[in-house]
Coordinates of C-alpha atoms in Angstrom, one line a residue:
X1 CA -194.4 150.9 -37.2
X2 CA -193.3 152.1 -33.7
X3 CA -196.3 150.0 -32.1
X4 CA -195.3 147.2 -33.8
X5 CA -192.2 147.6 -32.4
X6 CA -192.7 148.3 -29.7
X7 CA -194.8 145.3 -30.1
X8 CA -192.0 142.8 -31.2
X9 CA -189.3 143.9 -28.5
X10 CA -191.8 143.1 -25.7
X11 CA -193.1 139.9 -27.3
X12 CA -189.1 139.2 -27.3
X13 CA -188.6 140.5 -23.7
X14 CA -190.9 137.7 -22.3
X15 CA -189.9 134.8 -24.4
X16 CA -186.3 135.3 -23.2
X17 CA -187.2 135.5 -19.6
X18 CA -189.9 132.4 -19.4
X19 CA -186.9 130.1 -21.4
X20 CA -184.7 131.5 -18.6
X21 CA -187.3 132.0 -15.6
X22 CA -185.8 135.3 -15.0
X23 CA -187.6 138.5 -14.7
X24 CA -188.6 140.5 -17.5
X25 CA -186.8 143.0 -16.2
X26 CA -183.2 141.3 -15.5
X27 CA -184.2 140.4 -19.3
X28 CA -183.9 144.0 -20.4
X29 CA -181.9 144.8 -17.6
X30 CA -179.1 142.4 -19.5
X31 CA -179.8 143.8 -22.7
X32 CA -178.6 147.5 -21.4
X33 CA -175.7 145.7 -20.0
X34 CA -174.7 143.8 -23.3
X35 CA -174.8 146.9 -24.7
X36 CA -172.3 148.7 -23.0
X37 CA -170.1 146.4 -23.6
X38 CA -170.1 146.0 -26.4
X39 CA -169.9 150.0 -27.4
X40 CA -167.1 149.7 -24.9
X41 CA -165.4 146.5 -26.7
X42 CA -165.9 149.0 -30.1
X43 CA -164.0 151.7 -28.4
X44 CA -161.0 149.4 -27.4
X45 CA -160.9 148.7 -30.9
X46 CA -160.8 152.4 -31.5
X47 CA -157.7 153.7 -29.0
X48 CA -156.0 150.2 -30.2
X49 CA -156.2 152.2 -33.6
X50 CA -155.7 155.7 -32.6
X51 CA -152.6 154.3 -30.7
X52 CA -151.5 153.2 -34.1
X53 CA -152.6 156.0 -36.2
X54 CA -149.6 159.1 -36.0
X55 CA -150.6 162.9 -35.5
X56 CA -149.3 164.2 -38.5
X57 CA -151.5 162.6 -41.5
X58 CA -150.4 164.3 -44.6
X59 CA -153.4 167.2 -46.0
X60 CA -153.8 164.8 -49.4
X61 CA -154.0 161.5 -47.3
X62 CA -156.7 162.5 -45.9
X63 CA -159.0 161.5 -48.3
X64 CA -157.5 158.9 -49.7
X65 CA -158.0 157.2 -45.5
X66 CA -160.9 158.6 -44.6
X67 CA -161.8 156.7 -48.0
X68 CA -160.3 153.3 -46.7
X69 CA -162.1 153.1 -43.5
X70 CA -165.6 154.2 -45.0
X71 CA -165.7 151.3 -47.1
X72 CA -164.4 148.8 -45.3
X73 CA -167.3 150.5 -42.8
X74 CA -169.5 150.1 -45.6
X75 CA -168.2 146.3 -46.3
X76 CA -168.7 144.9 -42.3
X77 CA -172.6 146.7 -42.3
X78 CA -172.8 145.3 -45.4
X79 CA -172.5 141.8 -44.6
X80 CA -174.1 142.5 -41.1
X81 CA -177.0 143.0 -42.8
X82 CA -177.1 139.4 -44.7
X83 CA -176.1 137.7 -41.8
X84 CA -179.3 139.2 -39.9
X85 CA -181.3 138.6 -43.2
X86 CA -180.2 135.0 -43.4
X87 CA -180.4 134.0 -39.9
X88 CA -184.2 135.6 -39.4
X89 CA -186.9 132.6 -40.1
X90 CA -189.1 133.6 -43.0
X91 CA -192.7 134.7 -41.2
X92 CA -194.3 134.7 -37.2
X93 CA -197.1 134.3 -35.5
X94 CA -196.6 138.6 -35.2
X95 CA -197.1 138.3 -39.3
X96 CA -200.1 136.1 -39.1
X97 CA -201.6 138.0 -36.2
X98 CA -200.9 141.9 -38.1
X99 CA -202.4 140.2 -41.4
X100 CA -205.8 140.2 -39.8
X101 CA -205.4 143.0 -38.4
X102 CA -205.7 147.2 -39.9
X103 CA -202.0 147.5 -40.5
X104 CA -200.2 148.8 -43.4
X105 CA -197.7 145.6 -44.5
X106 CA -195.4 148.6 -44.6
X107 CA -195.5 149.0 -41.1
X108 CA -196.2 145.8 -40.0
X109 CA -193.1 144.8 -42.1
X110 CA -191.4 148.1 -40.7
X111 CA -191.6 147.4 -37.2
X112 CA -190.5 144.5 -37.1
X113 CA -187.1 145.0 -38.5
X114 CA -186.6 148.3 -36.5
X115 CA -185.4 147.1 -33.7
X116 CA -183.4 144.3 -35.5
X117 CA -181.5 147.2 -38.3
X118 CA -180.7 149.6 -34.7
X119 CA -179.4 146.6 -32.9
X120 CA -178.1 146.0 -36.5
X121 CA -176.5 149.0 -36.5
X122 CA -175.6 149.9 -32.9
X123 CA -173.2 146.4 -33.9
X124 CA -171.7 148.2 -37.3
X125 CA -171.0 151.1 -35.2
X126 CA -169.0 149.0 -33.1
X127 CA -166.5 147.0 -35.3
X128 CA -166.1 149.6 -37.1
X129 CA -165.1 152.7 -34.2
X130 CA -162.1 151.7 -36.2
X131 CA -163.2 155.2 -38.6
X132 CA -164.2 157.6 -36.4
X133 CA -160.7 157.7 -35.1
X134 CA -160.5 158.4 -38.6
X135 CA -161.9 161.2 -39.0
X136 CA -161.5 162.7 -35.9
X137 CA -157.5 162.4 -36.4
X138 CA -158.4 164.0 -39.3
X139 CA -161.0 166.5 -39.6
X140 CA -159.5 170.8 -38.9
X141 CA -162.7 171.5 -36.6
X142 CA -165.2 170.0 -34.3
X143 CA -167.3 171.7 -37.0
X144 CA -166.0 169.3 -39.6
X145 CA -165.3 166.8 -37.2
X146 CA -169.4 166.9 -35.9
X147 CA -170.5 166.0 -39.7
X148 CA -167.3 163.3 -40.7
X149 CA -169.3 161.4 -37.8
X150 CA -173.0 162.2 -39.2
X151 CA -171.2 160.8 -42.4
X152 CA -170.1 158.0 -41.2
X153 CA -173.2 156.8 -39.0
X154 CA -176.0 157.4 -42.0
X155 CA -173.5 155.3 -44.5
X156 CA -173.9 152.9 -41.6
X157 CA -178.3 153.0 -42.2
X158 CA -177.9 153.2 -45.6
X159 CA -175.7 150.1 -46.6
X160 CA -177.9 148.6 -43.7
X161 CA -181.1 149.8 -45.0
X162 CA -180.3 148.9 -48.4
X163 CA -178.6 145.6 -48.5
X164 CA -181.8 143.9 -46.4
X165 CA -184.4 146.3 -49.1
X166 CA -182.0 144.4 -51.9
X167 CA -181.8 140.8 -50.5
X168 CA -185.1 140.6 -49.5
X169 CA -186.4 141.9 -53.1
X170 CA -184.2 139.0 -54.5
X171 CA -186.0 136.5 -51.9
X172 CA -188.9 137.5 -52.5
X173 CA -188.6 137.2 -57.0
X174 CA -186.2 134.1 -56.3
X175 CA -189.9 132.2 -54.2
X176 CA -192.8 133.8 -56.9
X177 CA -189.9 134.0 -60.0
X178 CA -187.9 130.5 -60.1
X179 CA -190.3 128.4 -57.5
X180 CA -187.4 128.2 -55.1
X181 CA -188.1 126.7 -51.7
X182 CA -186.3 129.8 -49.0
X183 CA -183.1 128.4 -48.2
X184 CA -182.1 128.5 -51.9
X185 CA -183.9 131.1 -52.9
X186 CA -181.2 133.8 -49.4
X187 CA -178.5 131.3 -50.8
X188 CA -179.5 133.4 -54.3
X189 CA -180.3 136.8 -52.7
X190 CA -176.9 136.8 -50.2
X191 CA -174.2 135.6 -52.5
X192 CA -176.4 138.3 -55.4
X193 CA -176.3 140.7 -52.1
X194 CA -173.1 140.1 -51.1
X195 CA -171.0 140.3 -54.4
X196 CA -172.5 144.2 -55.3
X197 CA -171.6 145.2 -51.9
X198 CA -168.2 144.5 -52.3
X199 CA -168.5 145.3 -56.1
X200 CA -169.1 149.1 -54.3
X201 CA -166.6 148.8 -51.4
X202 CA -164.1 146.2 -52.0
X203 CA -161.7 149.3 -54.5
X204 CA -161.1 151.5 -52.1
X205 CA -160.7 149.2 -49.4
X206 CA -157.5 147.3 -51.4
X207 CA -156.2 149.2 -53.5
X208 CA -152.1 150.9 -52.5
X209 CA -152.1 153.3 -54.8
X210 CA -154.4 156.0 -56.4
X211 CA -156.3 155.0 -59.3
X212 CA -156.7 157.9 -62.6
X213 CA -160.3 158.4 -61.4
X214 CA -159.6 158.8 -57.9
X215 CA -159.6 162.8 -59.4
X216 CA -163.2 162.3 -61.2
X217 CA -165.0 160.3 -62.9
X218 CA -168.1 158.5 -62.6
X219 CA -166.3 155.7 -59.3
X220 CA -166.3 159.3 -57.5
X221 CA -170.7 158.4 -56.8
X222 CA -169.9 155.3 -54.9
X223 CA -171.5 154.6 -52.1
X224 CA -168.3 155.1 -49.7
X225 CA -166.5 156.9 -51.4
X226 CA -169.3 160.0 -52.2
X227 CA -169.7 160.1 -47.7
X228 CA -165.8 159.8 -47.2
X229 CA -165.5 163.5 -49.9
X230 CA -168.1 164.5 -48.0
X231 CA -166.4 164.3 -44.0
X232 CA -162.8 164.7 -45.1
X233 CA -163.5 167.7 -48.3
X234 CA -166.9 168.3 -49.0
X235 CA -167.9 169.8 -51.9
X236 CA -171.7 170.2 -53.9
X237 CA -170.9 167.1 -55.8
X238 CA -170.2 164.7 -52.7
X239 CA -173.6 166.6 -50.4
X240 CA -175.2 165.0 -53.4
X241 CA -174.6 162.3 -54.3
X242 CA -174.2 160.9 -50.6
X243 CA -178.0 162.3 -49.8
X244 CA -179.0 160.1 -52.7
X245 CA -177.7 156.9 -51.5
X246 CA -179.5 157.4 -48.1
X247 CA -182.7 158.0 -50.3
X248 CA -182.5 155.2 -52.2
X249 CA -182.4 153.1 -49.6
X250 CA -184.7 154.3 -47.4
X251 CA -187.0 154.8 -50.3
X252 CA -186.5 150.9 -51.1
X253 CA -186.9 149.5 -48.2
X254 CA -189.8 150.9 -47.9
X255 CA -191.3 149.8 -51.2
X256 CA -190.6 146.1 -51.0
X257 CA -192.3 145.7 -47.2
X258 CA -195.4 147.6 -49.3
X259 CA -195.5 144.3 -51.2
X260 CA -196.7 140.8 -50.4
X261 CA -194.5 137.2 -50.4
X262 CA -196.6 134.6 -50.7
X263 CA -195.8 131.4 -49.3
X264 CA -192.7 130.1 -50.8
X265 CA -192.5 126.6 -52.1
X266 CA -191.7 124.3 -49.0
X267 CA -189.9 121.5 -49.8
X268 CA -188.9 119.5 -47.4
X269 CA -185.6 119.6 -46.8
X270 CA -184.3 114.8 -46.3
X271 CA -180.1 114.4 -45.6
X272 CA -179.7 111.7 -43.7
X273 CA -182.9 110.0 -45.3
X274 CA -183.3 106.5 -44.9
X275 CA -181.1 106.6 -41.3
X276 CA -181.4 105.3 -37.8
X277 CA -179.7 104.9 -34.6
X278 CA -176.6 103.0 -34.5
X279 CA -177.7 101.6 -30.9
X280 CA -181.7 101.3 -29.5
X281 CA -180.5 103.4 -26.6
X282 CA -182.1 106.5 -25.9
X283 CA -178.1 108.2 -25.5
X284 CA -178.0 107.0 -29.8
X285 CA -181.6 108.2 -30.3
X286 CA -181.7 112.0 -28.4
X287 CA -178.0 112.1 -30.7
X288 CA -179.7 110.5 -34.1
X289 CA -182.6 113.6 -34.0
X290 CA -180.4 115.9 -32.4
X291 CA -178.0 115.5 -35.8
X292 CA -181.6 115.4 -38.3
X293 CA -183.2 118.6 -37.0
X294 CA -179.4 119.8 -37.2
X295 CA -178.8 119.5 -41.0
X296 CA -182.2 120.1 -42.1
X297 CA -182.3 123.5 -41.2
X298 CA -182.4 126.3 -43.2
X299 CA -179.0 127.9 -42.0
X300 CA -177.4 124.0 -42.0
X301 CA -178.1 124.4 -46.0
X302 CA -177.2 127.6 -46.8
X303 CA -174.2 127.4 -45.5
X304 CA -173.4 123.9 -47.1
X305 CA -174.3 126.5 -50.6
X306 CA -172.4 129.5 -49.3
X307 CA -169.3 127.9 -48.1
X308 CA -167.6 126.4 -51.9
X309 CA -168.3 130.1 -53.5
X310 CA -166.2 131.6 -50.3
X311 CA -163.5 128.8 -51.0
X312 CA -163.6 130.0 -54.5
X313 CA -163.4 133.5 -53.6
X314 CA -161.5 134.1 -52.0
X315 CA -159.0 132.3 -54.3
X316 CA -159.9 135.0 -57.0
X317 CA -159.3 136.9 -54.7
X318 CA -155.4 135.7 -53.6
X319 CA -154.9 135.3 -57.7
X320 CA -156.1 138.6 -58.4
X321 CA -155.5 141.4 -55.8
X322 CA -151.8 141.2 -54.8
X323 CA -152.4 143.4 -52.4
X324 CA -154.8 140.9 -50.5
X325 CA -151.7 138.5 -49.2
X326 CA -152.4 139.6 -46.0
X327 CA -155.8 138.9 -45.2
X328 CA -156.5 135.5 -47.6
X329 CA -155.3 133.3 -44.6
X330 CA -157.4 135.2 -41.9
X331 CA -160.6 135.0 -44.4
X332 CA -159.4 130.6 -45.5
X333 CA -158.9 129.9 -42.0
X334 CA -162.1 131.8 -40.9
X335 CA -164.5 129.5 -43.6
X336 CA -163.8 126.1 -41.9
X337 CA -164.8 127.4 -38.3
X338 CA -168.2 129.1 -40.3
X339 CA -170.7 125.7 -39.7
X340 CA -169.4 124.8 -36.1
X341 CA -171.3 128.4 -35.2
X342 CA -174.4 127.4 -35.9
X343 CA -174.3 125.6 -33.0
X344 CA -175.9 128.6 -32.0
X345 CA -179.4 127.2 -32.8
X346 CA -179.1 123.9 -31.1
X347 CA -180.6 124.3 -28.1
X348 CA -183.5 126.9 -29.1
X349 CA -184.7 124.5 -32.5
X350 CA -185.7 122.1 -30.0
X351 CA -186.0 123.9 -26.5
X352 CA -190.4 123.5 -26.9
X353 CA -189.4 119.5 -27.5
X354 CA -188.0 118.5 -24.9
X355 CA -191.0 117.8 -22.8
X356 CA -191.5 115.3 -24.6
X357 CA -188.5 113.2 -24.9
X358 CA -188.5 114.0 -21.2
X359 CA -192.0 112.3 -20.3
X360 CA -191.5 109.2 -22.3
X361 CA -188.4 108.5 -20.5
X362 CA -188.0 110.3 -17.5
X363 CA -184.3 111.8 -16.6
X364 CA -182.5 108.5 -18.4
X365 CA -183.2 109.8 -21.1
X366 CA -179.9 112.9 -22.2
X367 CA -179.8 116.1 -23.6
X368 CA -176.5 118.2 -22.9
X369 CA -174.0 115.9 -24.3
X370 CA -176.5 114.9 -27.8
X371 CA -176.8 117.6 -28.5
X372 CA -172.7 119.4 -28.9
X373 CA -172.1 116.3 -30.4
X374 CA -174.7 116.3 -33.4
X375 CA -174.2 120.5 -33.8
X376 CA -170.4 119.3 -33.7
X377 CA -170.4 116.8 -35.9
X378 CA -173.0 118.7 -38.2
X379 CA -170.3 121.0 -38.1
X380 CA -167.9 118.6 -38.9
X381 CA -169.2 117.6 -41.9
X382 CA -169.3 121.3 -43.6
X383 CA -165.9 122.4 -41.9
X384 CA -163.7 119.9 -42.9
X385 CA -164.7 119.7 -46.3
X386 CA -164.0 123.7 -46.3
X387 CA -160.7 122.9 -44.4
X388 CA -159.5 120.5 -46.8
X389 CA -160.5 122.6 -49.4
X390 CA -158.3 125.6 -48.6
X391 CA -155.3 123.5 -48.5
X392 CA -155.1 122.0 -51.4
X393 CA -156.3 125.3 -53.4
X394 CA -152.2 126.9 -51.0
X395 CA -154.9 129.7 -48.7
X396 CA -153.9 128.5 -45.7
X397 CA -150.0 126.5 -44.7
X398 CA -150.8 122.9 -43.4
X399 CA -149.3 124.2 -40.2
X400 CA -151.9 126.3 -39.2
X401 CA -154.2 123.6 -38.9
X402 CA -153.8 123.4 -35.1
X403 CA -155.1 127.0 -34.7
X404 CA -157.6 126.5 -36.9
X405 CA -159.5 123.1 -35.1
X406 CA -158.8 125.6 -31.7
X407 CA -161.1 128.0 -33.1
X408 CA -163.6 125.3 -34.5
X409 CA -164.3 124.5 -30.6
X410 CA -164.3 127.1 -29.7
X411 CA -167.1 128.5 -32.0
X412 CA -169.3 126.1 -30.6
X413 CA -168.4 126.0 -27.3
X414 CA -169.6 130.3 -27.2
X415 CA -172.5 129.1 -30.0
X416 CA -173.4 126.8 -27.2
X417 CA -173.8 128.7 -24.9
X418 CA -175.1 131.5 -26.5
X419 CA -177.5 129.7 -27.7
X420 CA -179.1 128.3 -24.6
X421 CA -178.9 132.5 -22.8
X422 CA -180.8 133.7 -26.1
X423 CA -182.1 130.5 -26.8
X424 CA -183.1 131.0 -31.4
X425 CA -187.1 131.3 -32.1
X426 CA -188.6 131.1 -35.4
X427 CA -191.4 132.9 -33.8
X428 CA -188.4 136.0 -33.0
X429 CA -186.2 138.0 -35.2
X430 CA -184.6 139.6 -33.1
X431 CA -183.4 135.8 -30.9
X432 CA -181.5 134.7 -33.9
X433 CA -179.9 138.2 -34.0
X434 CA -179.3 138.8 -30.0
X435 CA -178.2 135.4 -29.6
X436 CA -175.5 136.2 -33.1
X437 CA -174.3 138.8 -32.1
X438 CA -173.8 137.9 -28.4
X439 CA -172.4 135.4 -30.4
X440 CA -169.7 136.7 -32.3
X441 CA -168.7 139.6 -29.3
X442 CA -168.1 136.8 -27.1
X443 CA -165.6 134.6 -30.4
X444 CA -163.6 137.8 -31.2
X445 CA -162.9 138.8 -27.8
X446 CA -161.7 135.5 -26.5
X447 CA -159.4 135.1 -30.4
X448 CA -158.1 138.8 -30.1
X449 CA -157.3 138.8 -25.7
X450 CA -155.5 135.5 -26.4
X451 CA -153.9 137.1 -29.4
X452 CA -152.7 139.7 -27.6
X453 CA -151.1 137.8 -24.7
X454 CA -149.8 135.7 -26.8
X455 CA -148.0 138.7 -28.5
X456 CA -146.6 139.9 -25.1
X457 CA -145.8 136.5 -23.9
X458 CA -144.5 133.2 -25.7
X459 CA -145.8 132.2 -28.8
X460 CA -148.4 129.2 -28.3
X461 CA -150.5 130.2 -25.0
X462 CA -153.2 131.9 -27.3
X463 CA -153.5 128.3 -27.7
X464 CA -153.8 127.3 -24.2
X465 CA -156.0 130.6 -22.8
X466 CA -158.6 129.9 -25.7
X467 CA -158.7 126.2 -24.4
X468 CA -159.3 127.5 -21.0
X469 CA -161.9 129.6 -22.3
X470 CA -163.2 126.8 -24.2
X471 CA -163.9 124.5 -20.4
X472 CA -165.3 127.5 -18.9
X473 CA -167.9 127.9 -22.0
X474 CA -168.9 123.7 -22.2
X475 CA -169.0 124.6 -18.2
X476 CA -171.3 127.7 -18.6
X477 CA -173.5 126.1 -21.6
X478 CA -173.8 122.7 -19.8
X479 CA -175.1 125.2 -16.0
X480 CA -178.2 127.0 -18.0
X481 CA -178.8 124.2 -20.4
X482 CA -179.4 121.8 -17.5
X483 CA -181.4 124.5 -15.1
X484 CA -183.5 124.9 -18.4
X485 CA -184.3 121.2 -19.0
X486 CA -185.4 120.9 -15.3
X487 CA -188.1 123.1 -16.7
X488 CA -189.2 121.8 -19.2
X489 CA -191.8 119.6 -17.3
X490 CA -193.3 122.7 -15.5
X491 CA -193.5 124.9 -18.7
X492 CA -194.7 122.3 -21.0

C-alpha cells in the first residue's frame, strides 16, 4: 500500500510539472508551501476563535462546548470526504495497471486513496481548528489537552474514512444492483452519505439547550459525543464507544476496498444535442465546443441533481429549526455560487486536446475567452434557477443579490486560476483534490479578508475588494493559461 501511494504521488507531481513546464522539485516545494499556508490559515481561524472565547469557562459548560465543536468538526470532515469522492475520476490508468500486477485490491485501492485522505485530513483540520482552541481552553492540564487533541484528530480521520467507505459501498450498490450510470450513482451516494453525516452531527450543532438524552442513553453513543466526552470528561463507556467508531470506519473501508466494482454503464450525457455554433467562426466554434464539454461532464450533472435537493434541505432547515436562522441566509446564498466553482475543471478537461485546434487553425483559434465564457454560461444555467428558488422560498432577501453575483464571479475567476495551476486530470485523483483545496483556500481567504475590512471600514468596501481580487485572479489565469497554450504544439 505504501508503494502504491508513493507511485500515485510521484505520477501526480510529474504530470503537474510537465503541464506547467517546470521541475518536480518546484512542484514539491510549491505543495509544501501550500500546506504551510493552509496550516497558517487554520491557525488564524483558531486565533480569531480564541479571542472570542472567554478565559473563564464554567465546568458544566465544558462538555457541551466540546460536543458542539467536535460535531462541527466531524460534519466538516464528512462533507470534505463527500466532495473528494464526487470530484475524483471513477477509474484511472494506474488502477488498470495495478489490476494486471500481483497487487491485492485492498492495497491498490487504499494506496491510491492514502494521499487524498491525508490531504483531506489536513484541510479538515485547518477548517475546524477552532475545536483545538476549545480543547486547550477546557483542559485542566497538559495531559488532558493532549488526550483531547488526539480525540479530535481520530474523530476527523474516522469520519473521513467512514464517509469514503460508505460512499464507495453505496456507489457500487447503485451501479451493480440498480444499473445506474456513474453520475447518478454518485449523486445518490453523496445525498445518502451527507444525510447520514448531518444526522450524526446536527443534534449537537443546532441544539440551544440540553436535551434529556444529555444525561445518558443511546444518543451518547453518537461518534462526536463519544469523542467529545473522551476529550472533556472521559469514562470507560465513552472510550469504548470512541474506539468502536474508529475501528468500524477502518474495517468498513478495508472491506469495501477488497471488492471489485465492475464497469458502470456509461450512458452518454446528451445535453445540448443537435446544436451548432451561432456563427461559423473560430471563436464561436470554440465557445460551442467548450460549452458542450462543460455541460456534459459528470460534475455538472451531479451539481444539477444536488442543487434542488440543497434548496429543499435549507428550506426544511429554516422551517423546522428556529436556531438555524443565523446560518440559513449563508447556506442559501452559497447554493448559486456552487456551479461557478466547477470552472476549476475547465482547463484540465481540454488540456490534452487543445493542440488539435491549434494545429488546424493556428494562432487564430481563441482559447482563453471562450473557455471562461463557457464556464460562466454553465454556471449561470444552474446558478440562476437556484437563486430564483431561494428567493421565492424566502431564504434570502433580494438585497443580497449583488453580493451573490459578486461571489459567483469570484468563484468563476478563482476556479479558472486554480484549475490552470493544478489542471484536472481523469488519471490523477490527487489533482482534483489539490485544485479543490486551493480553490477553497483562495475563495475563503478573499471573502474573509474583504469581510473583515468591511467591518472596520465603510460598508460596501467588501464588494470593491472582491472586484479587485477578481481582476487580479482573471489576469493571473490569462497569463498562466496563455503560457500553457503556447507550449501545446511542442508538447503534442
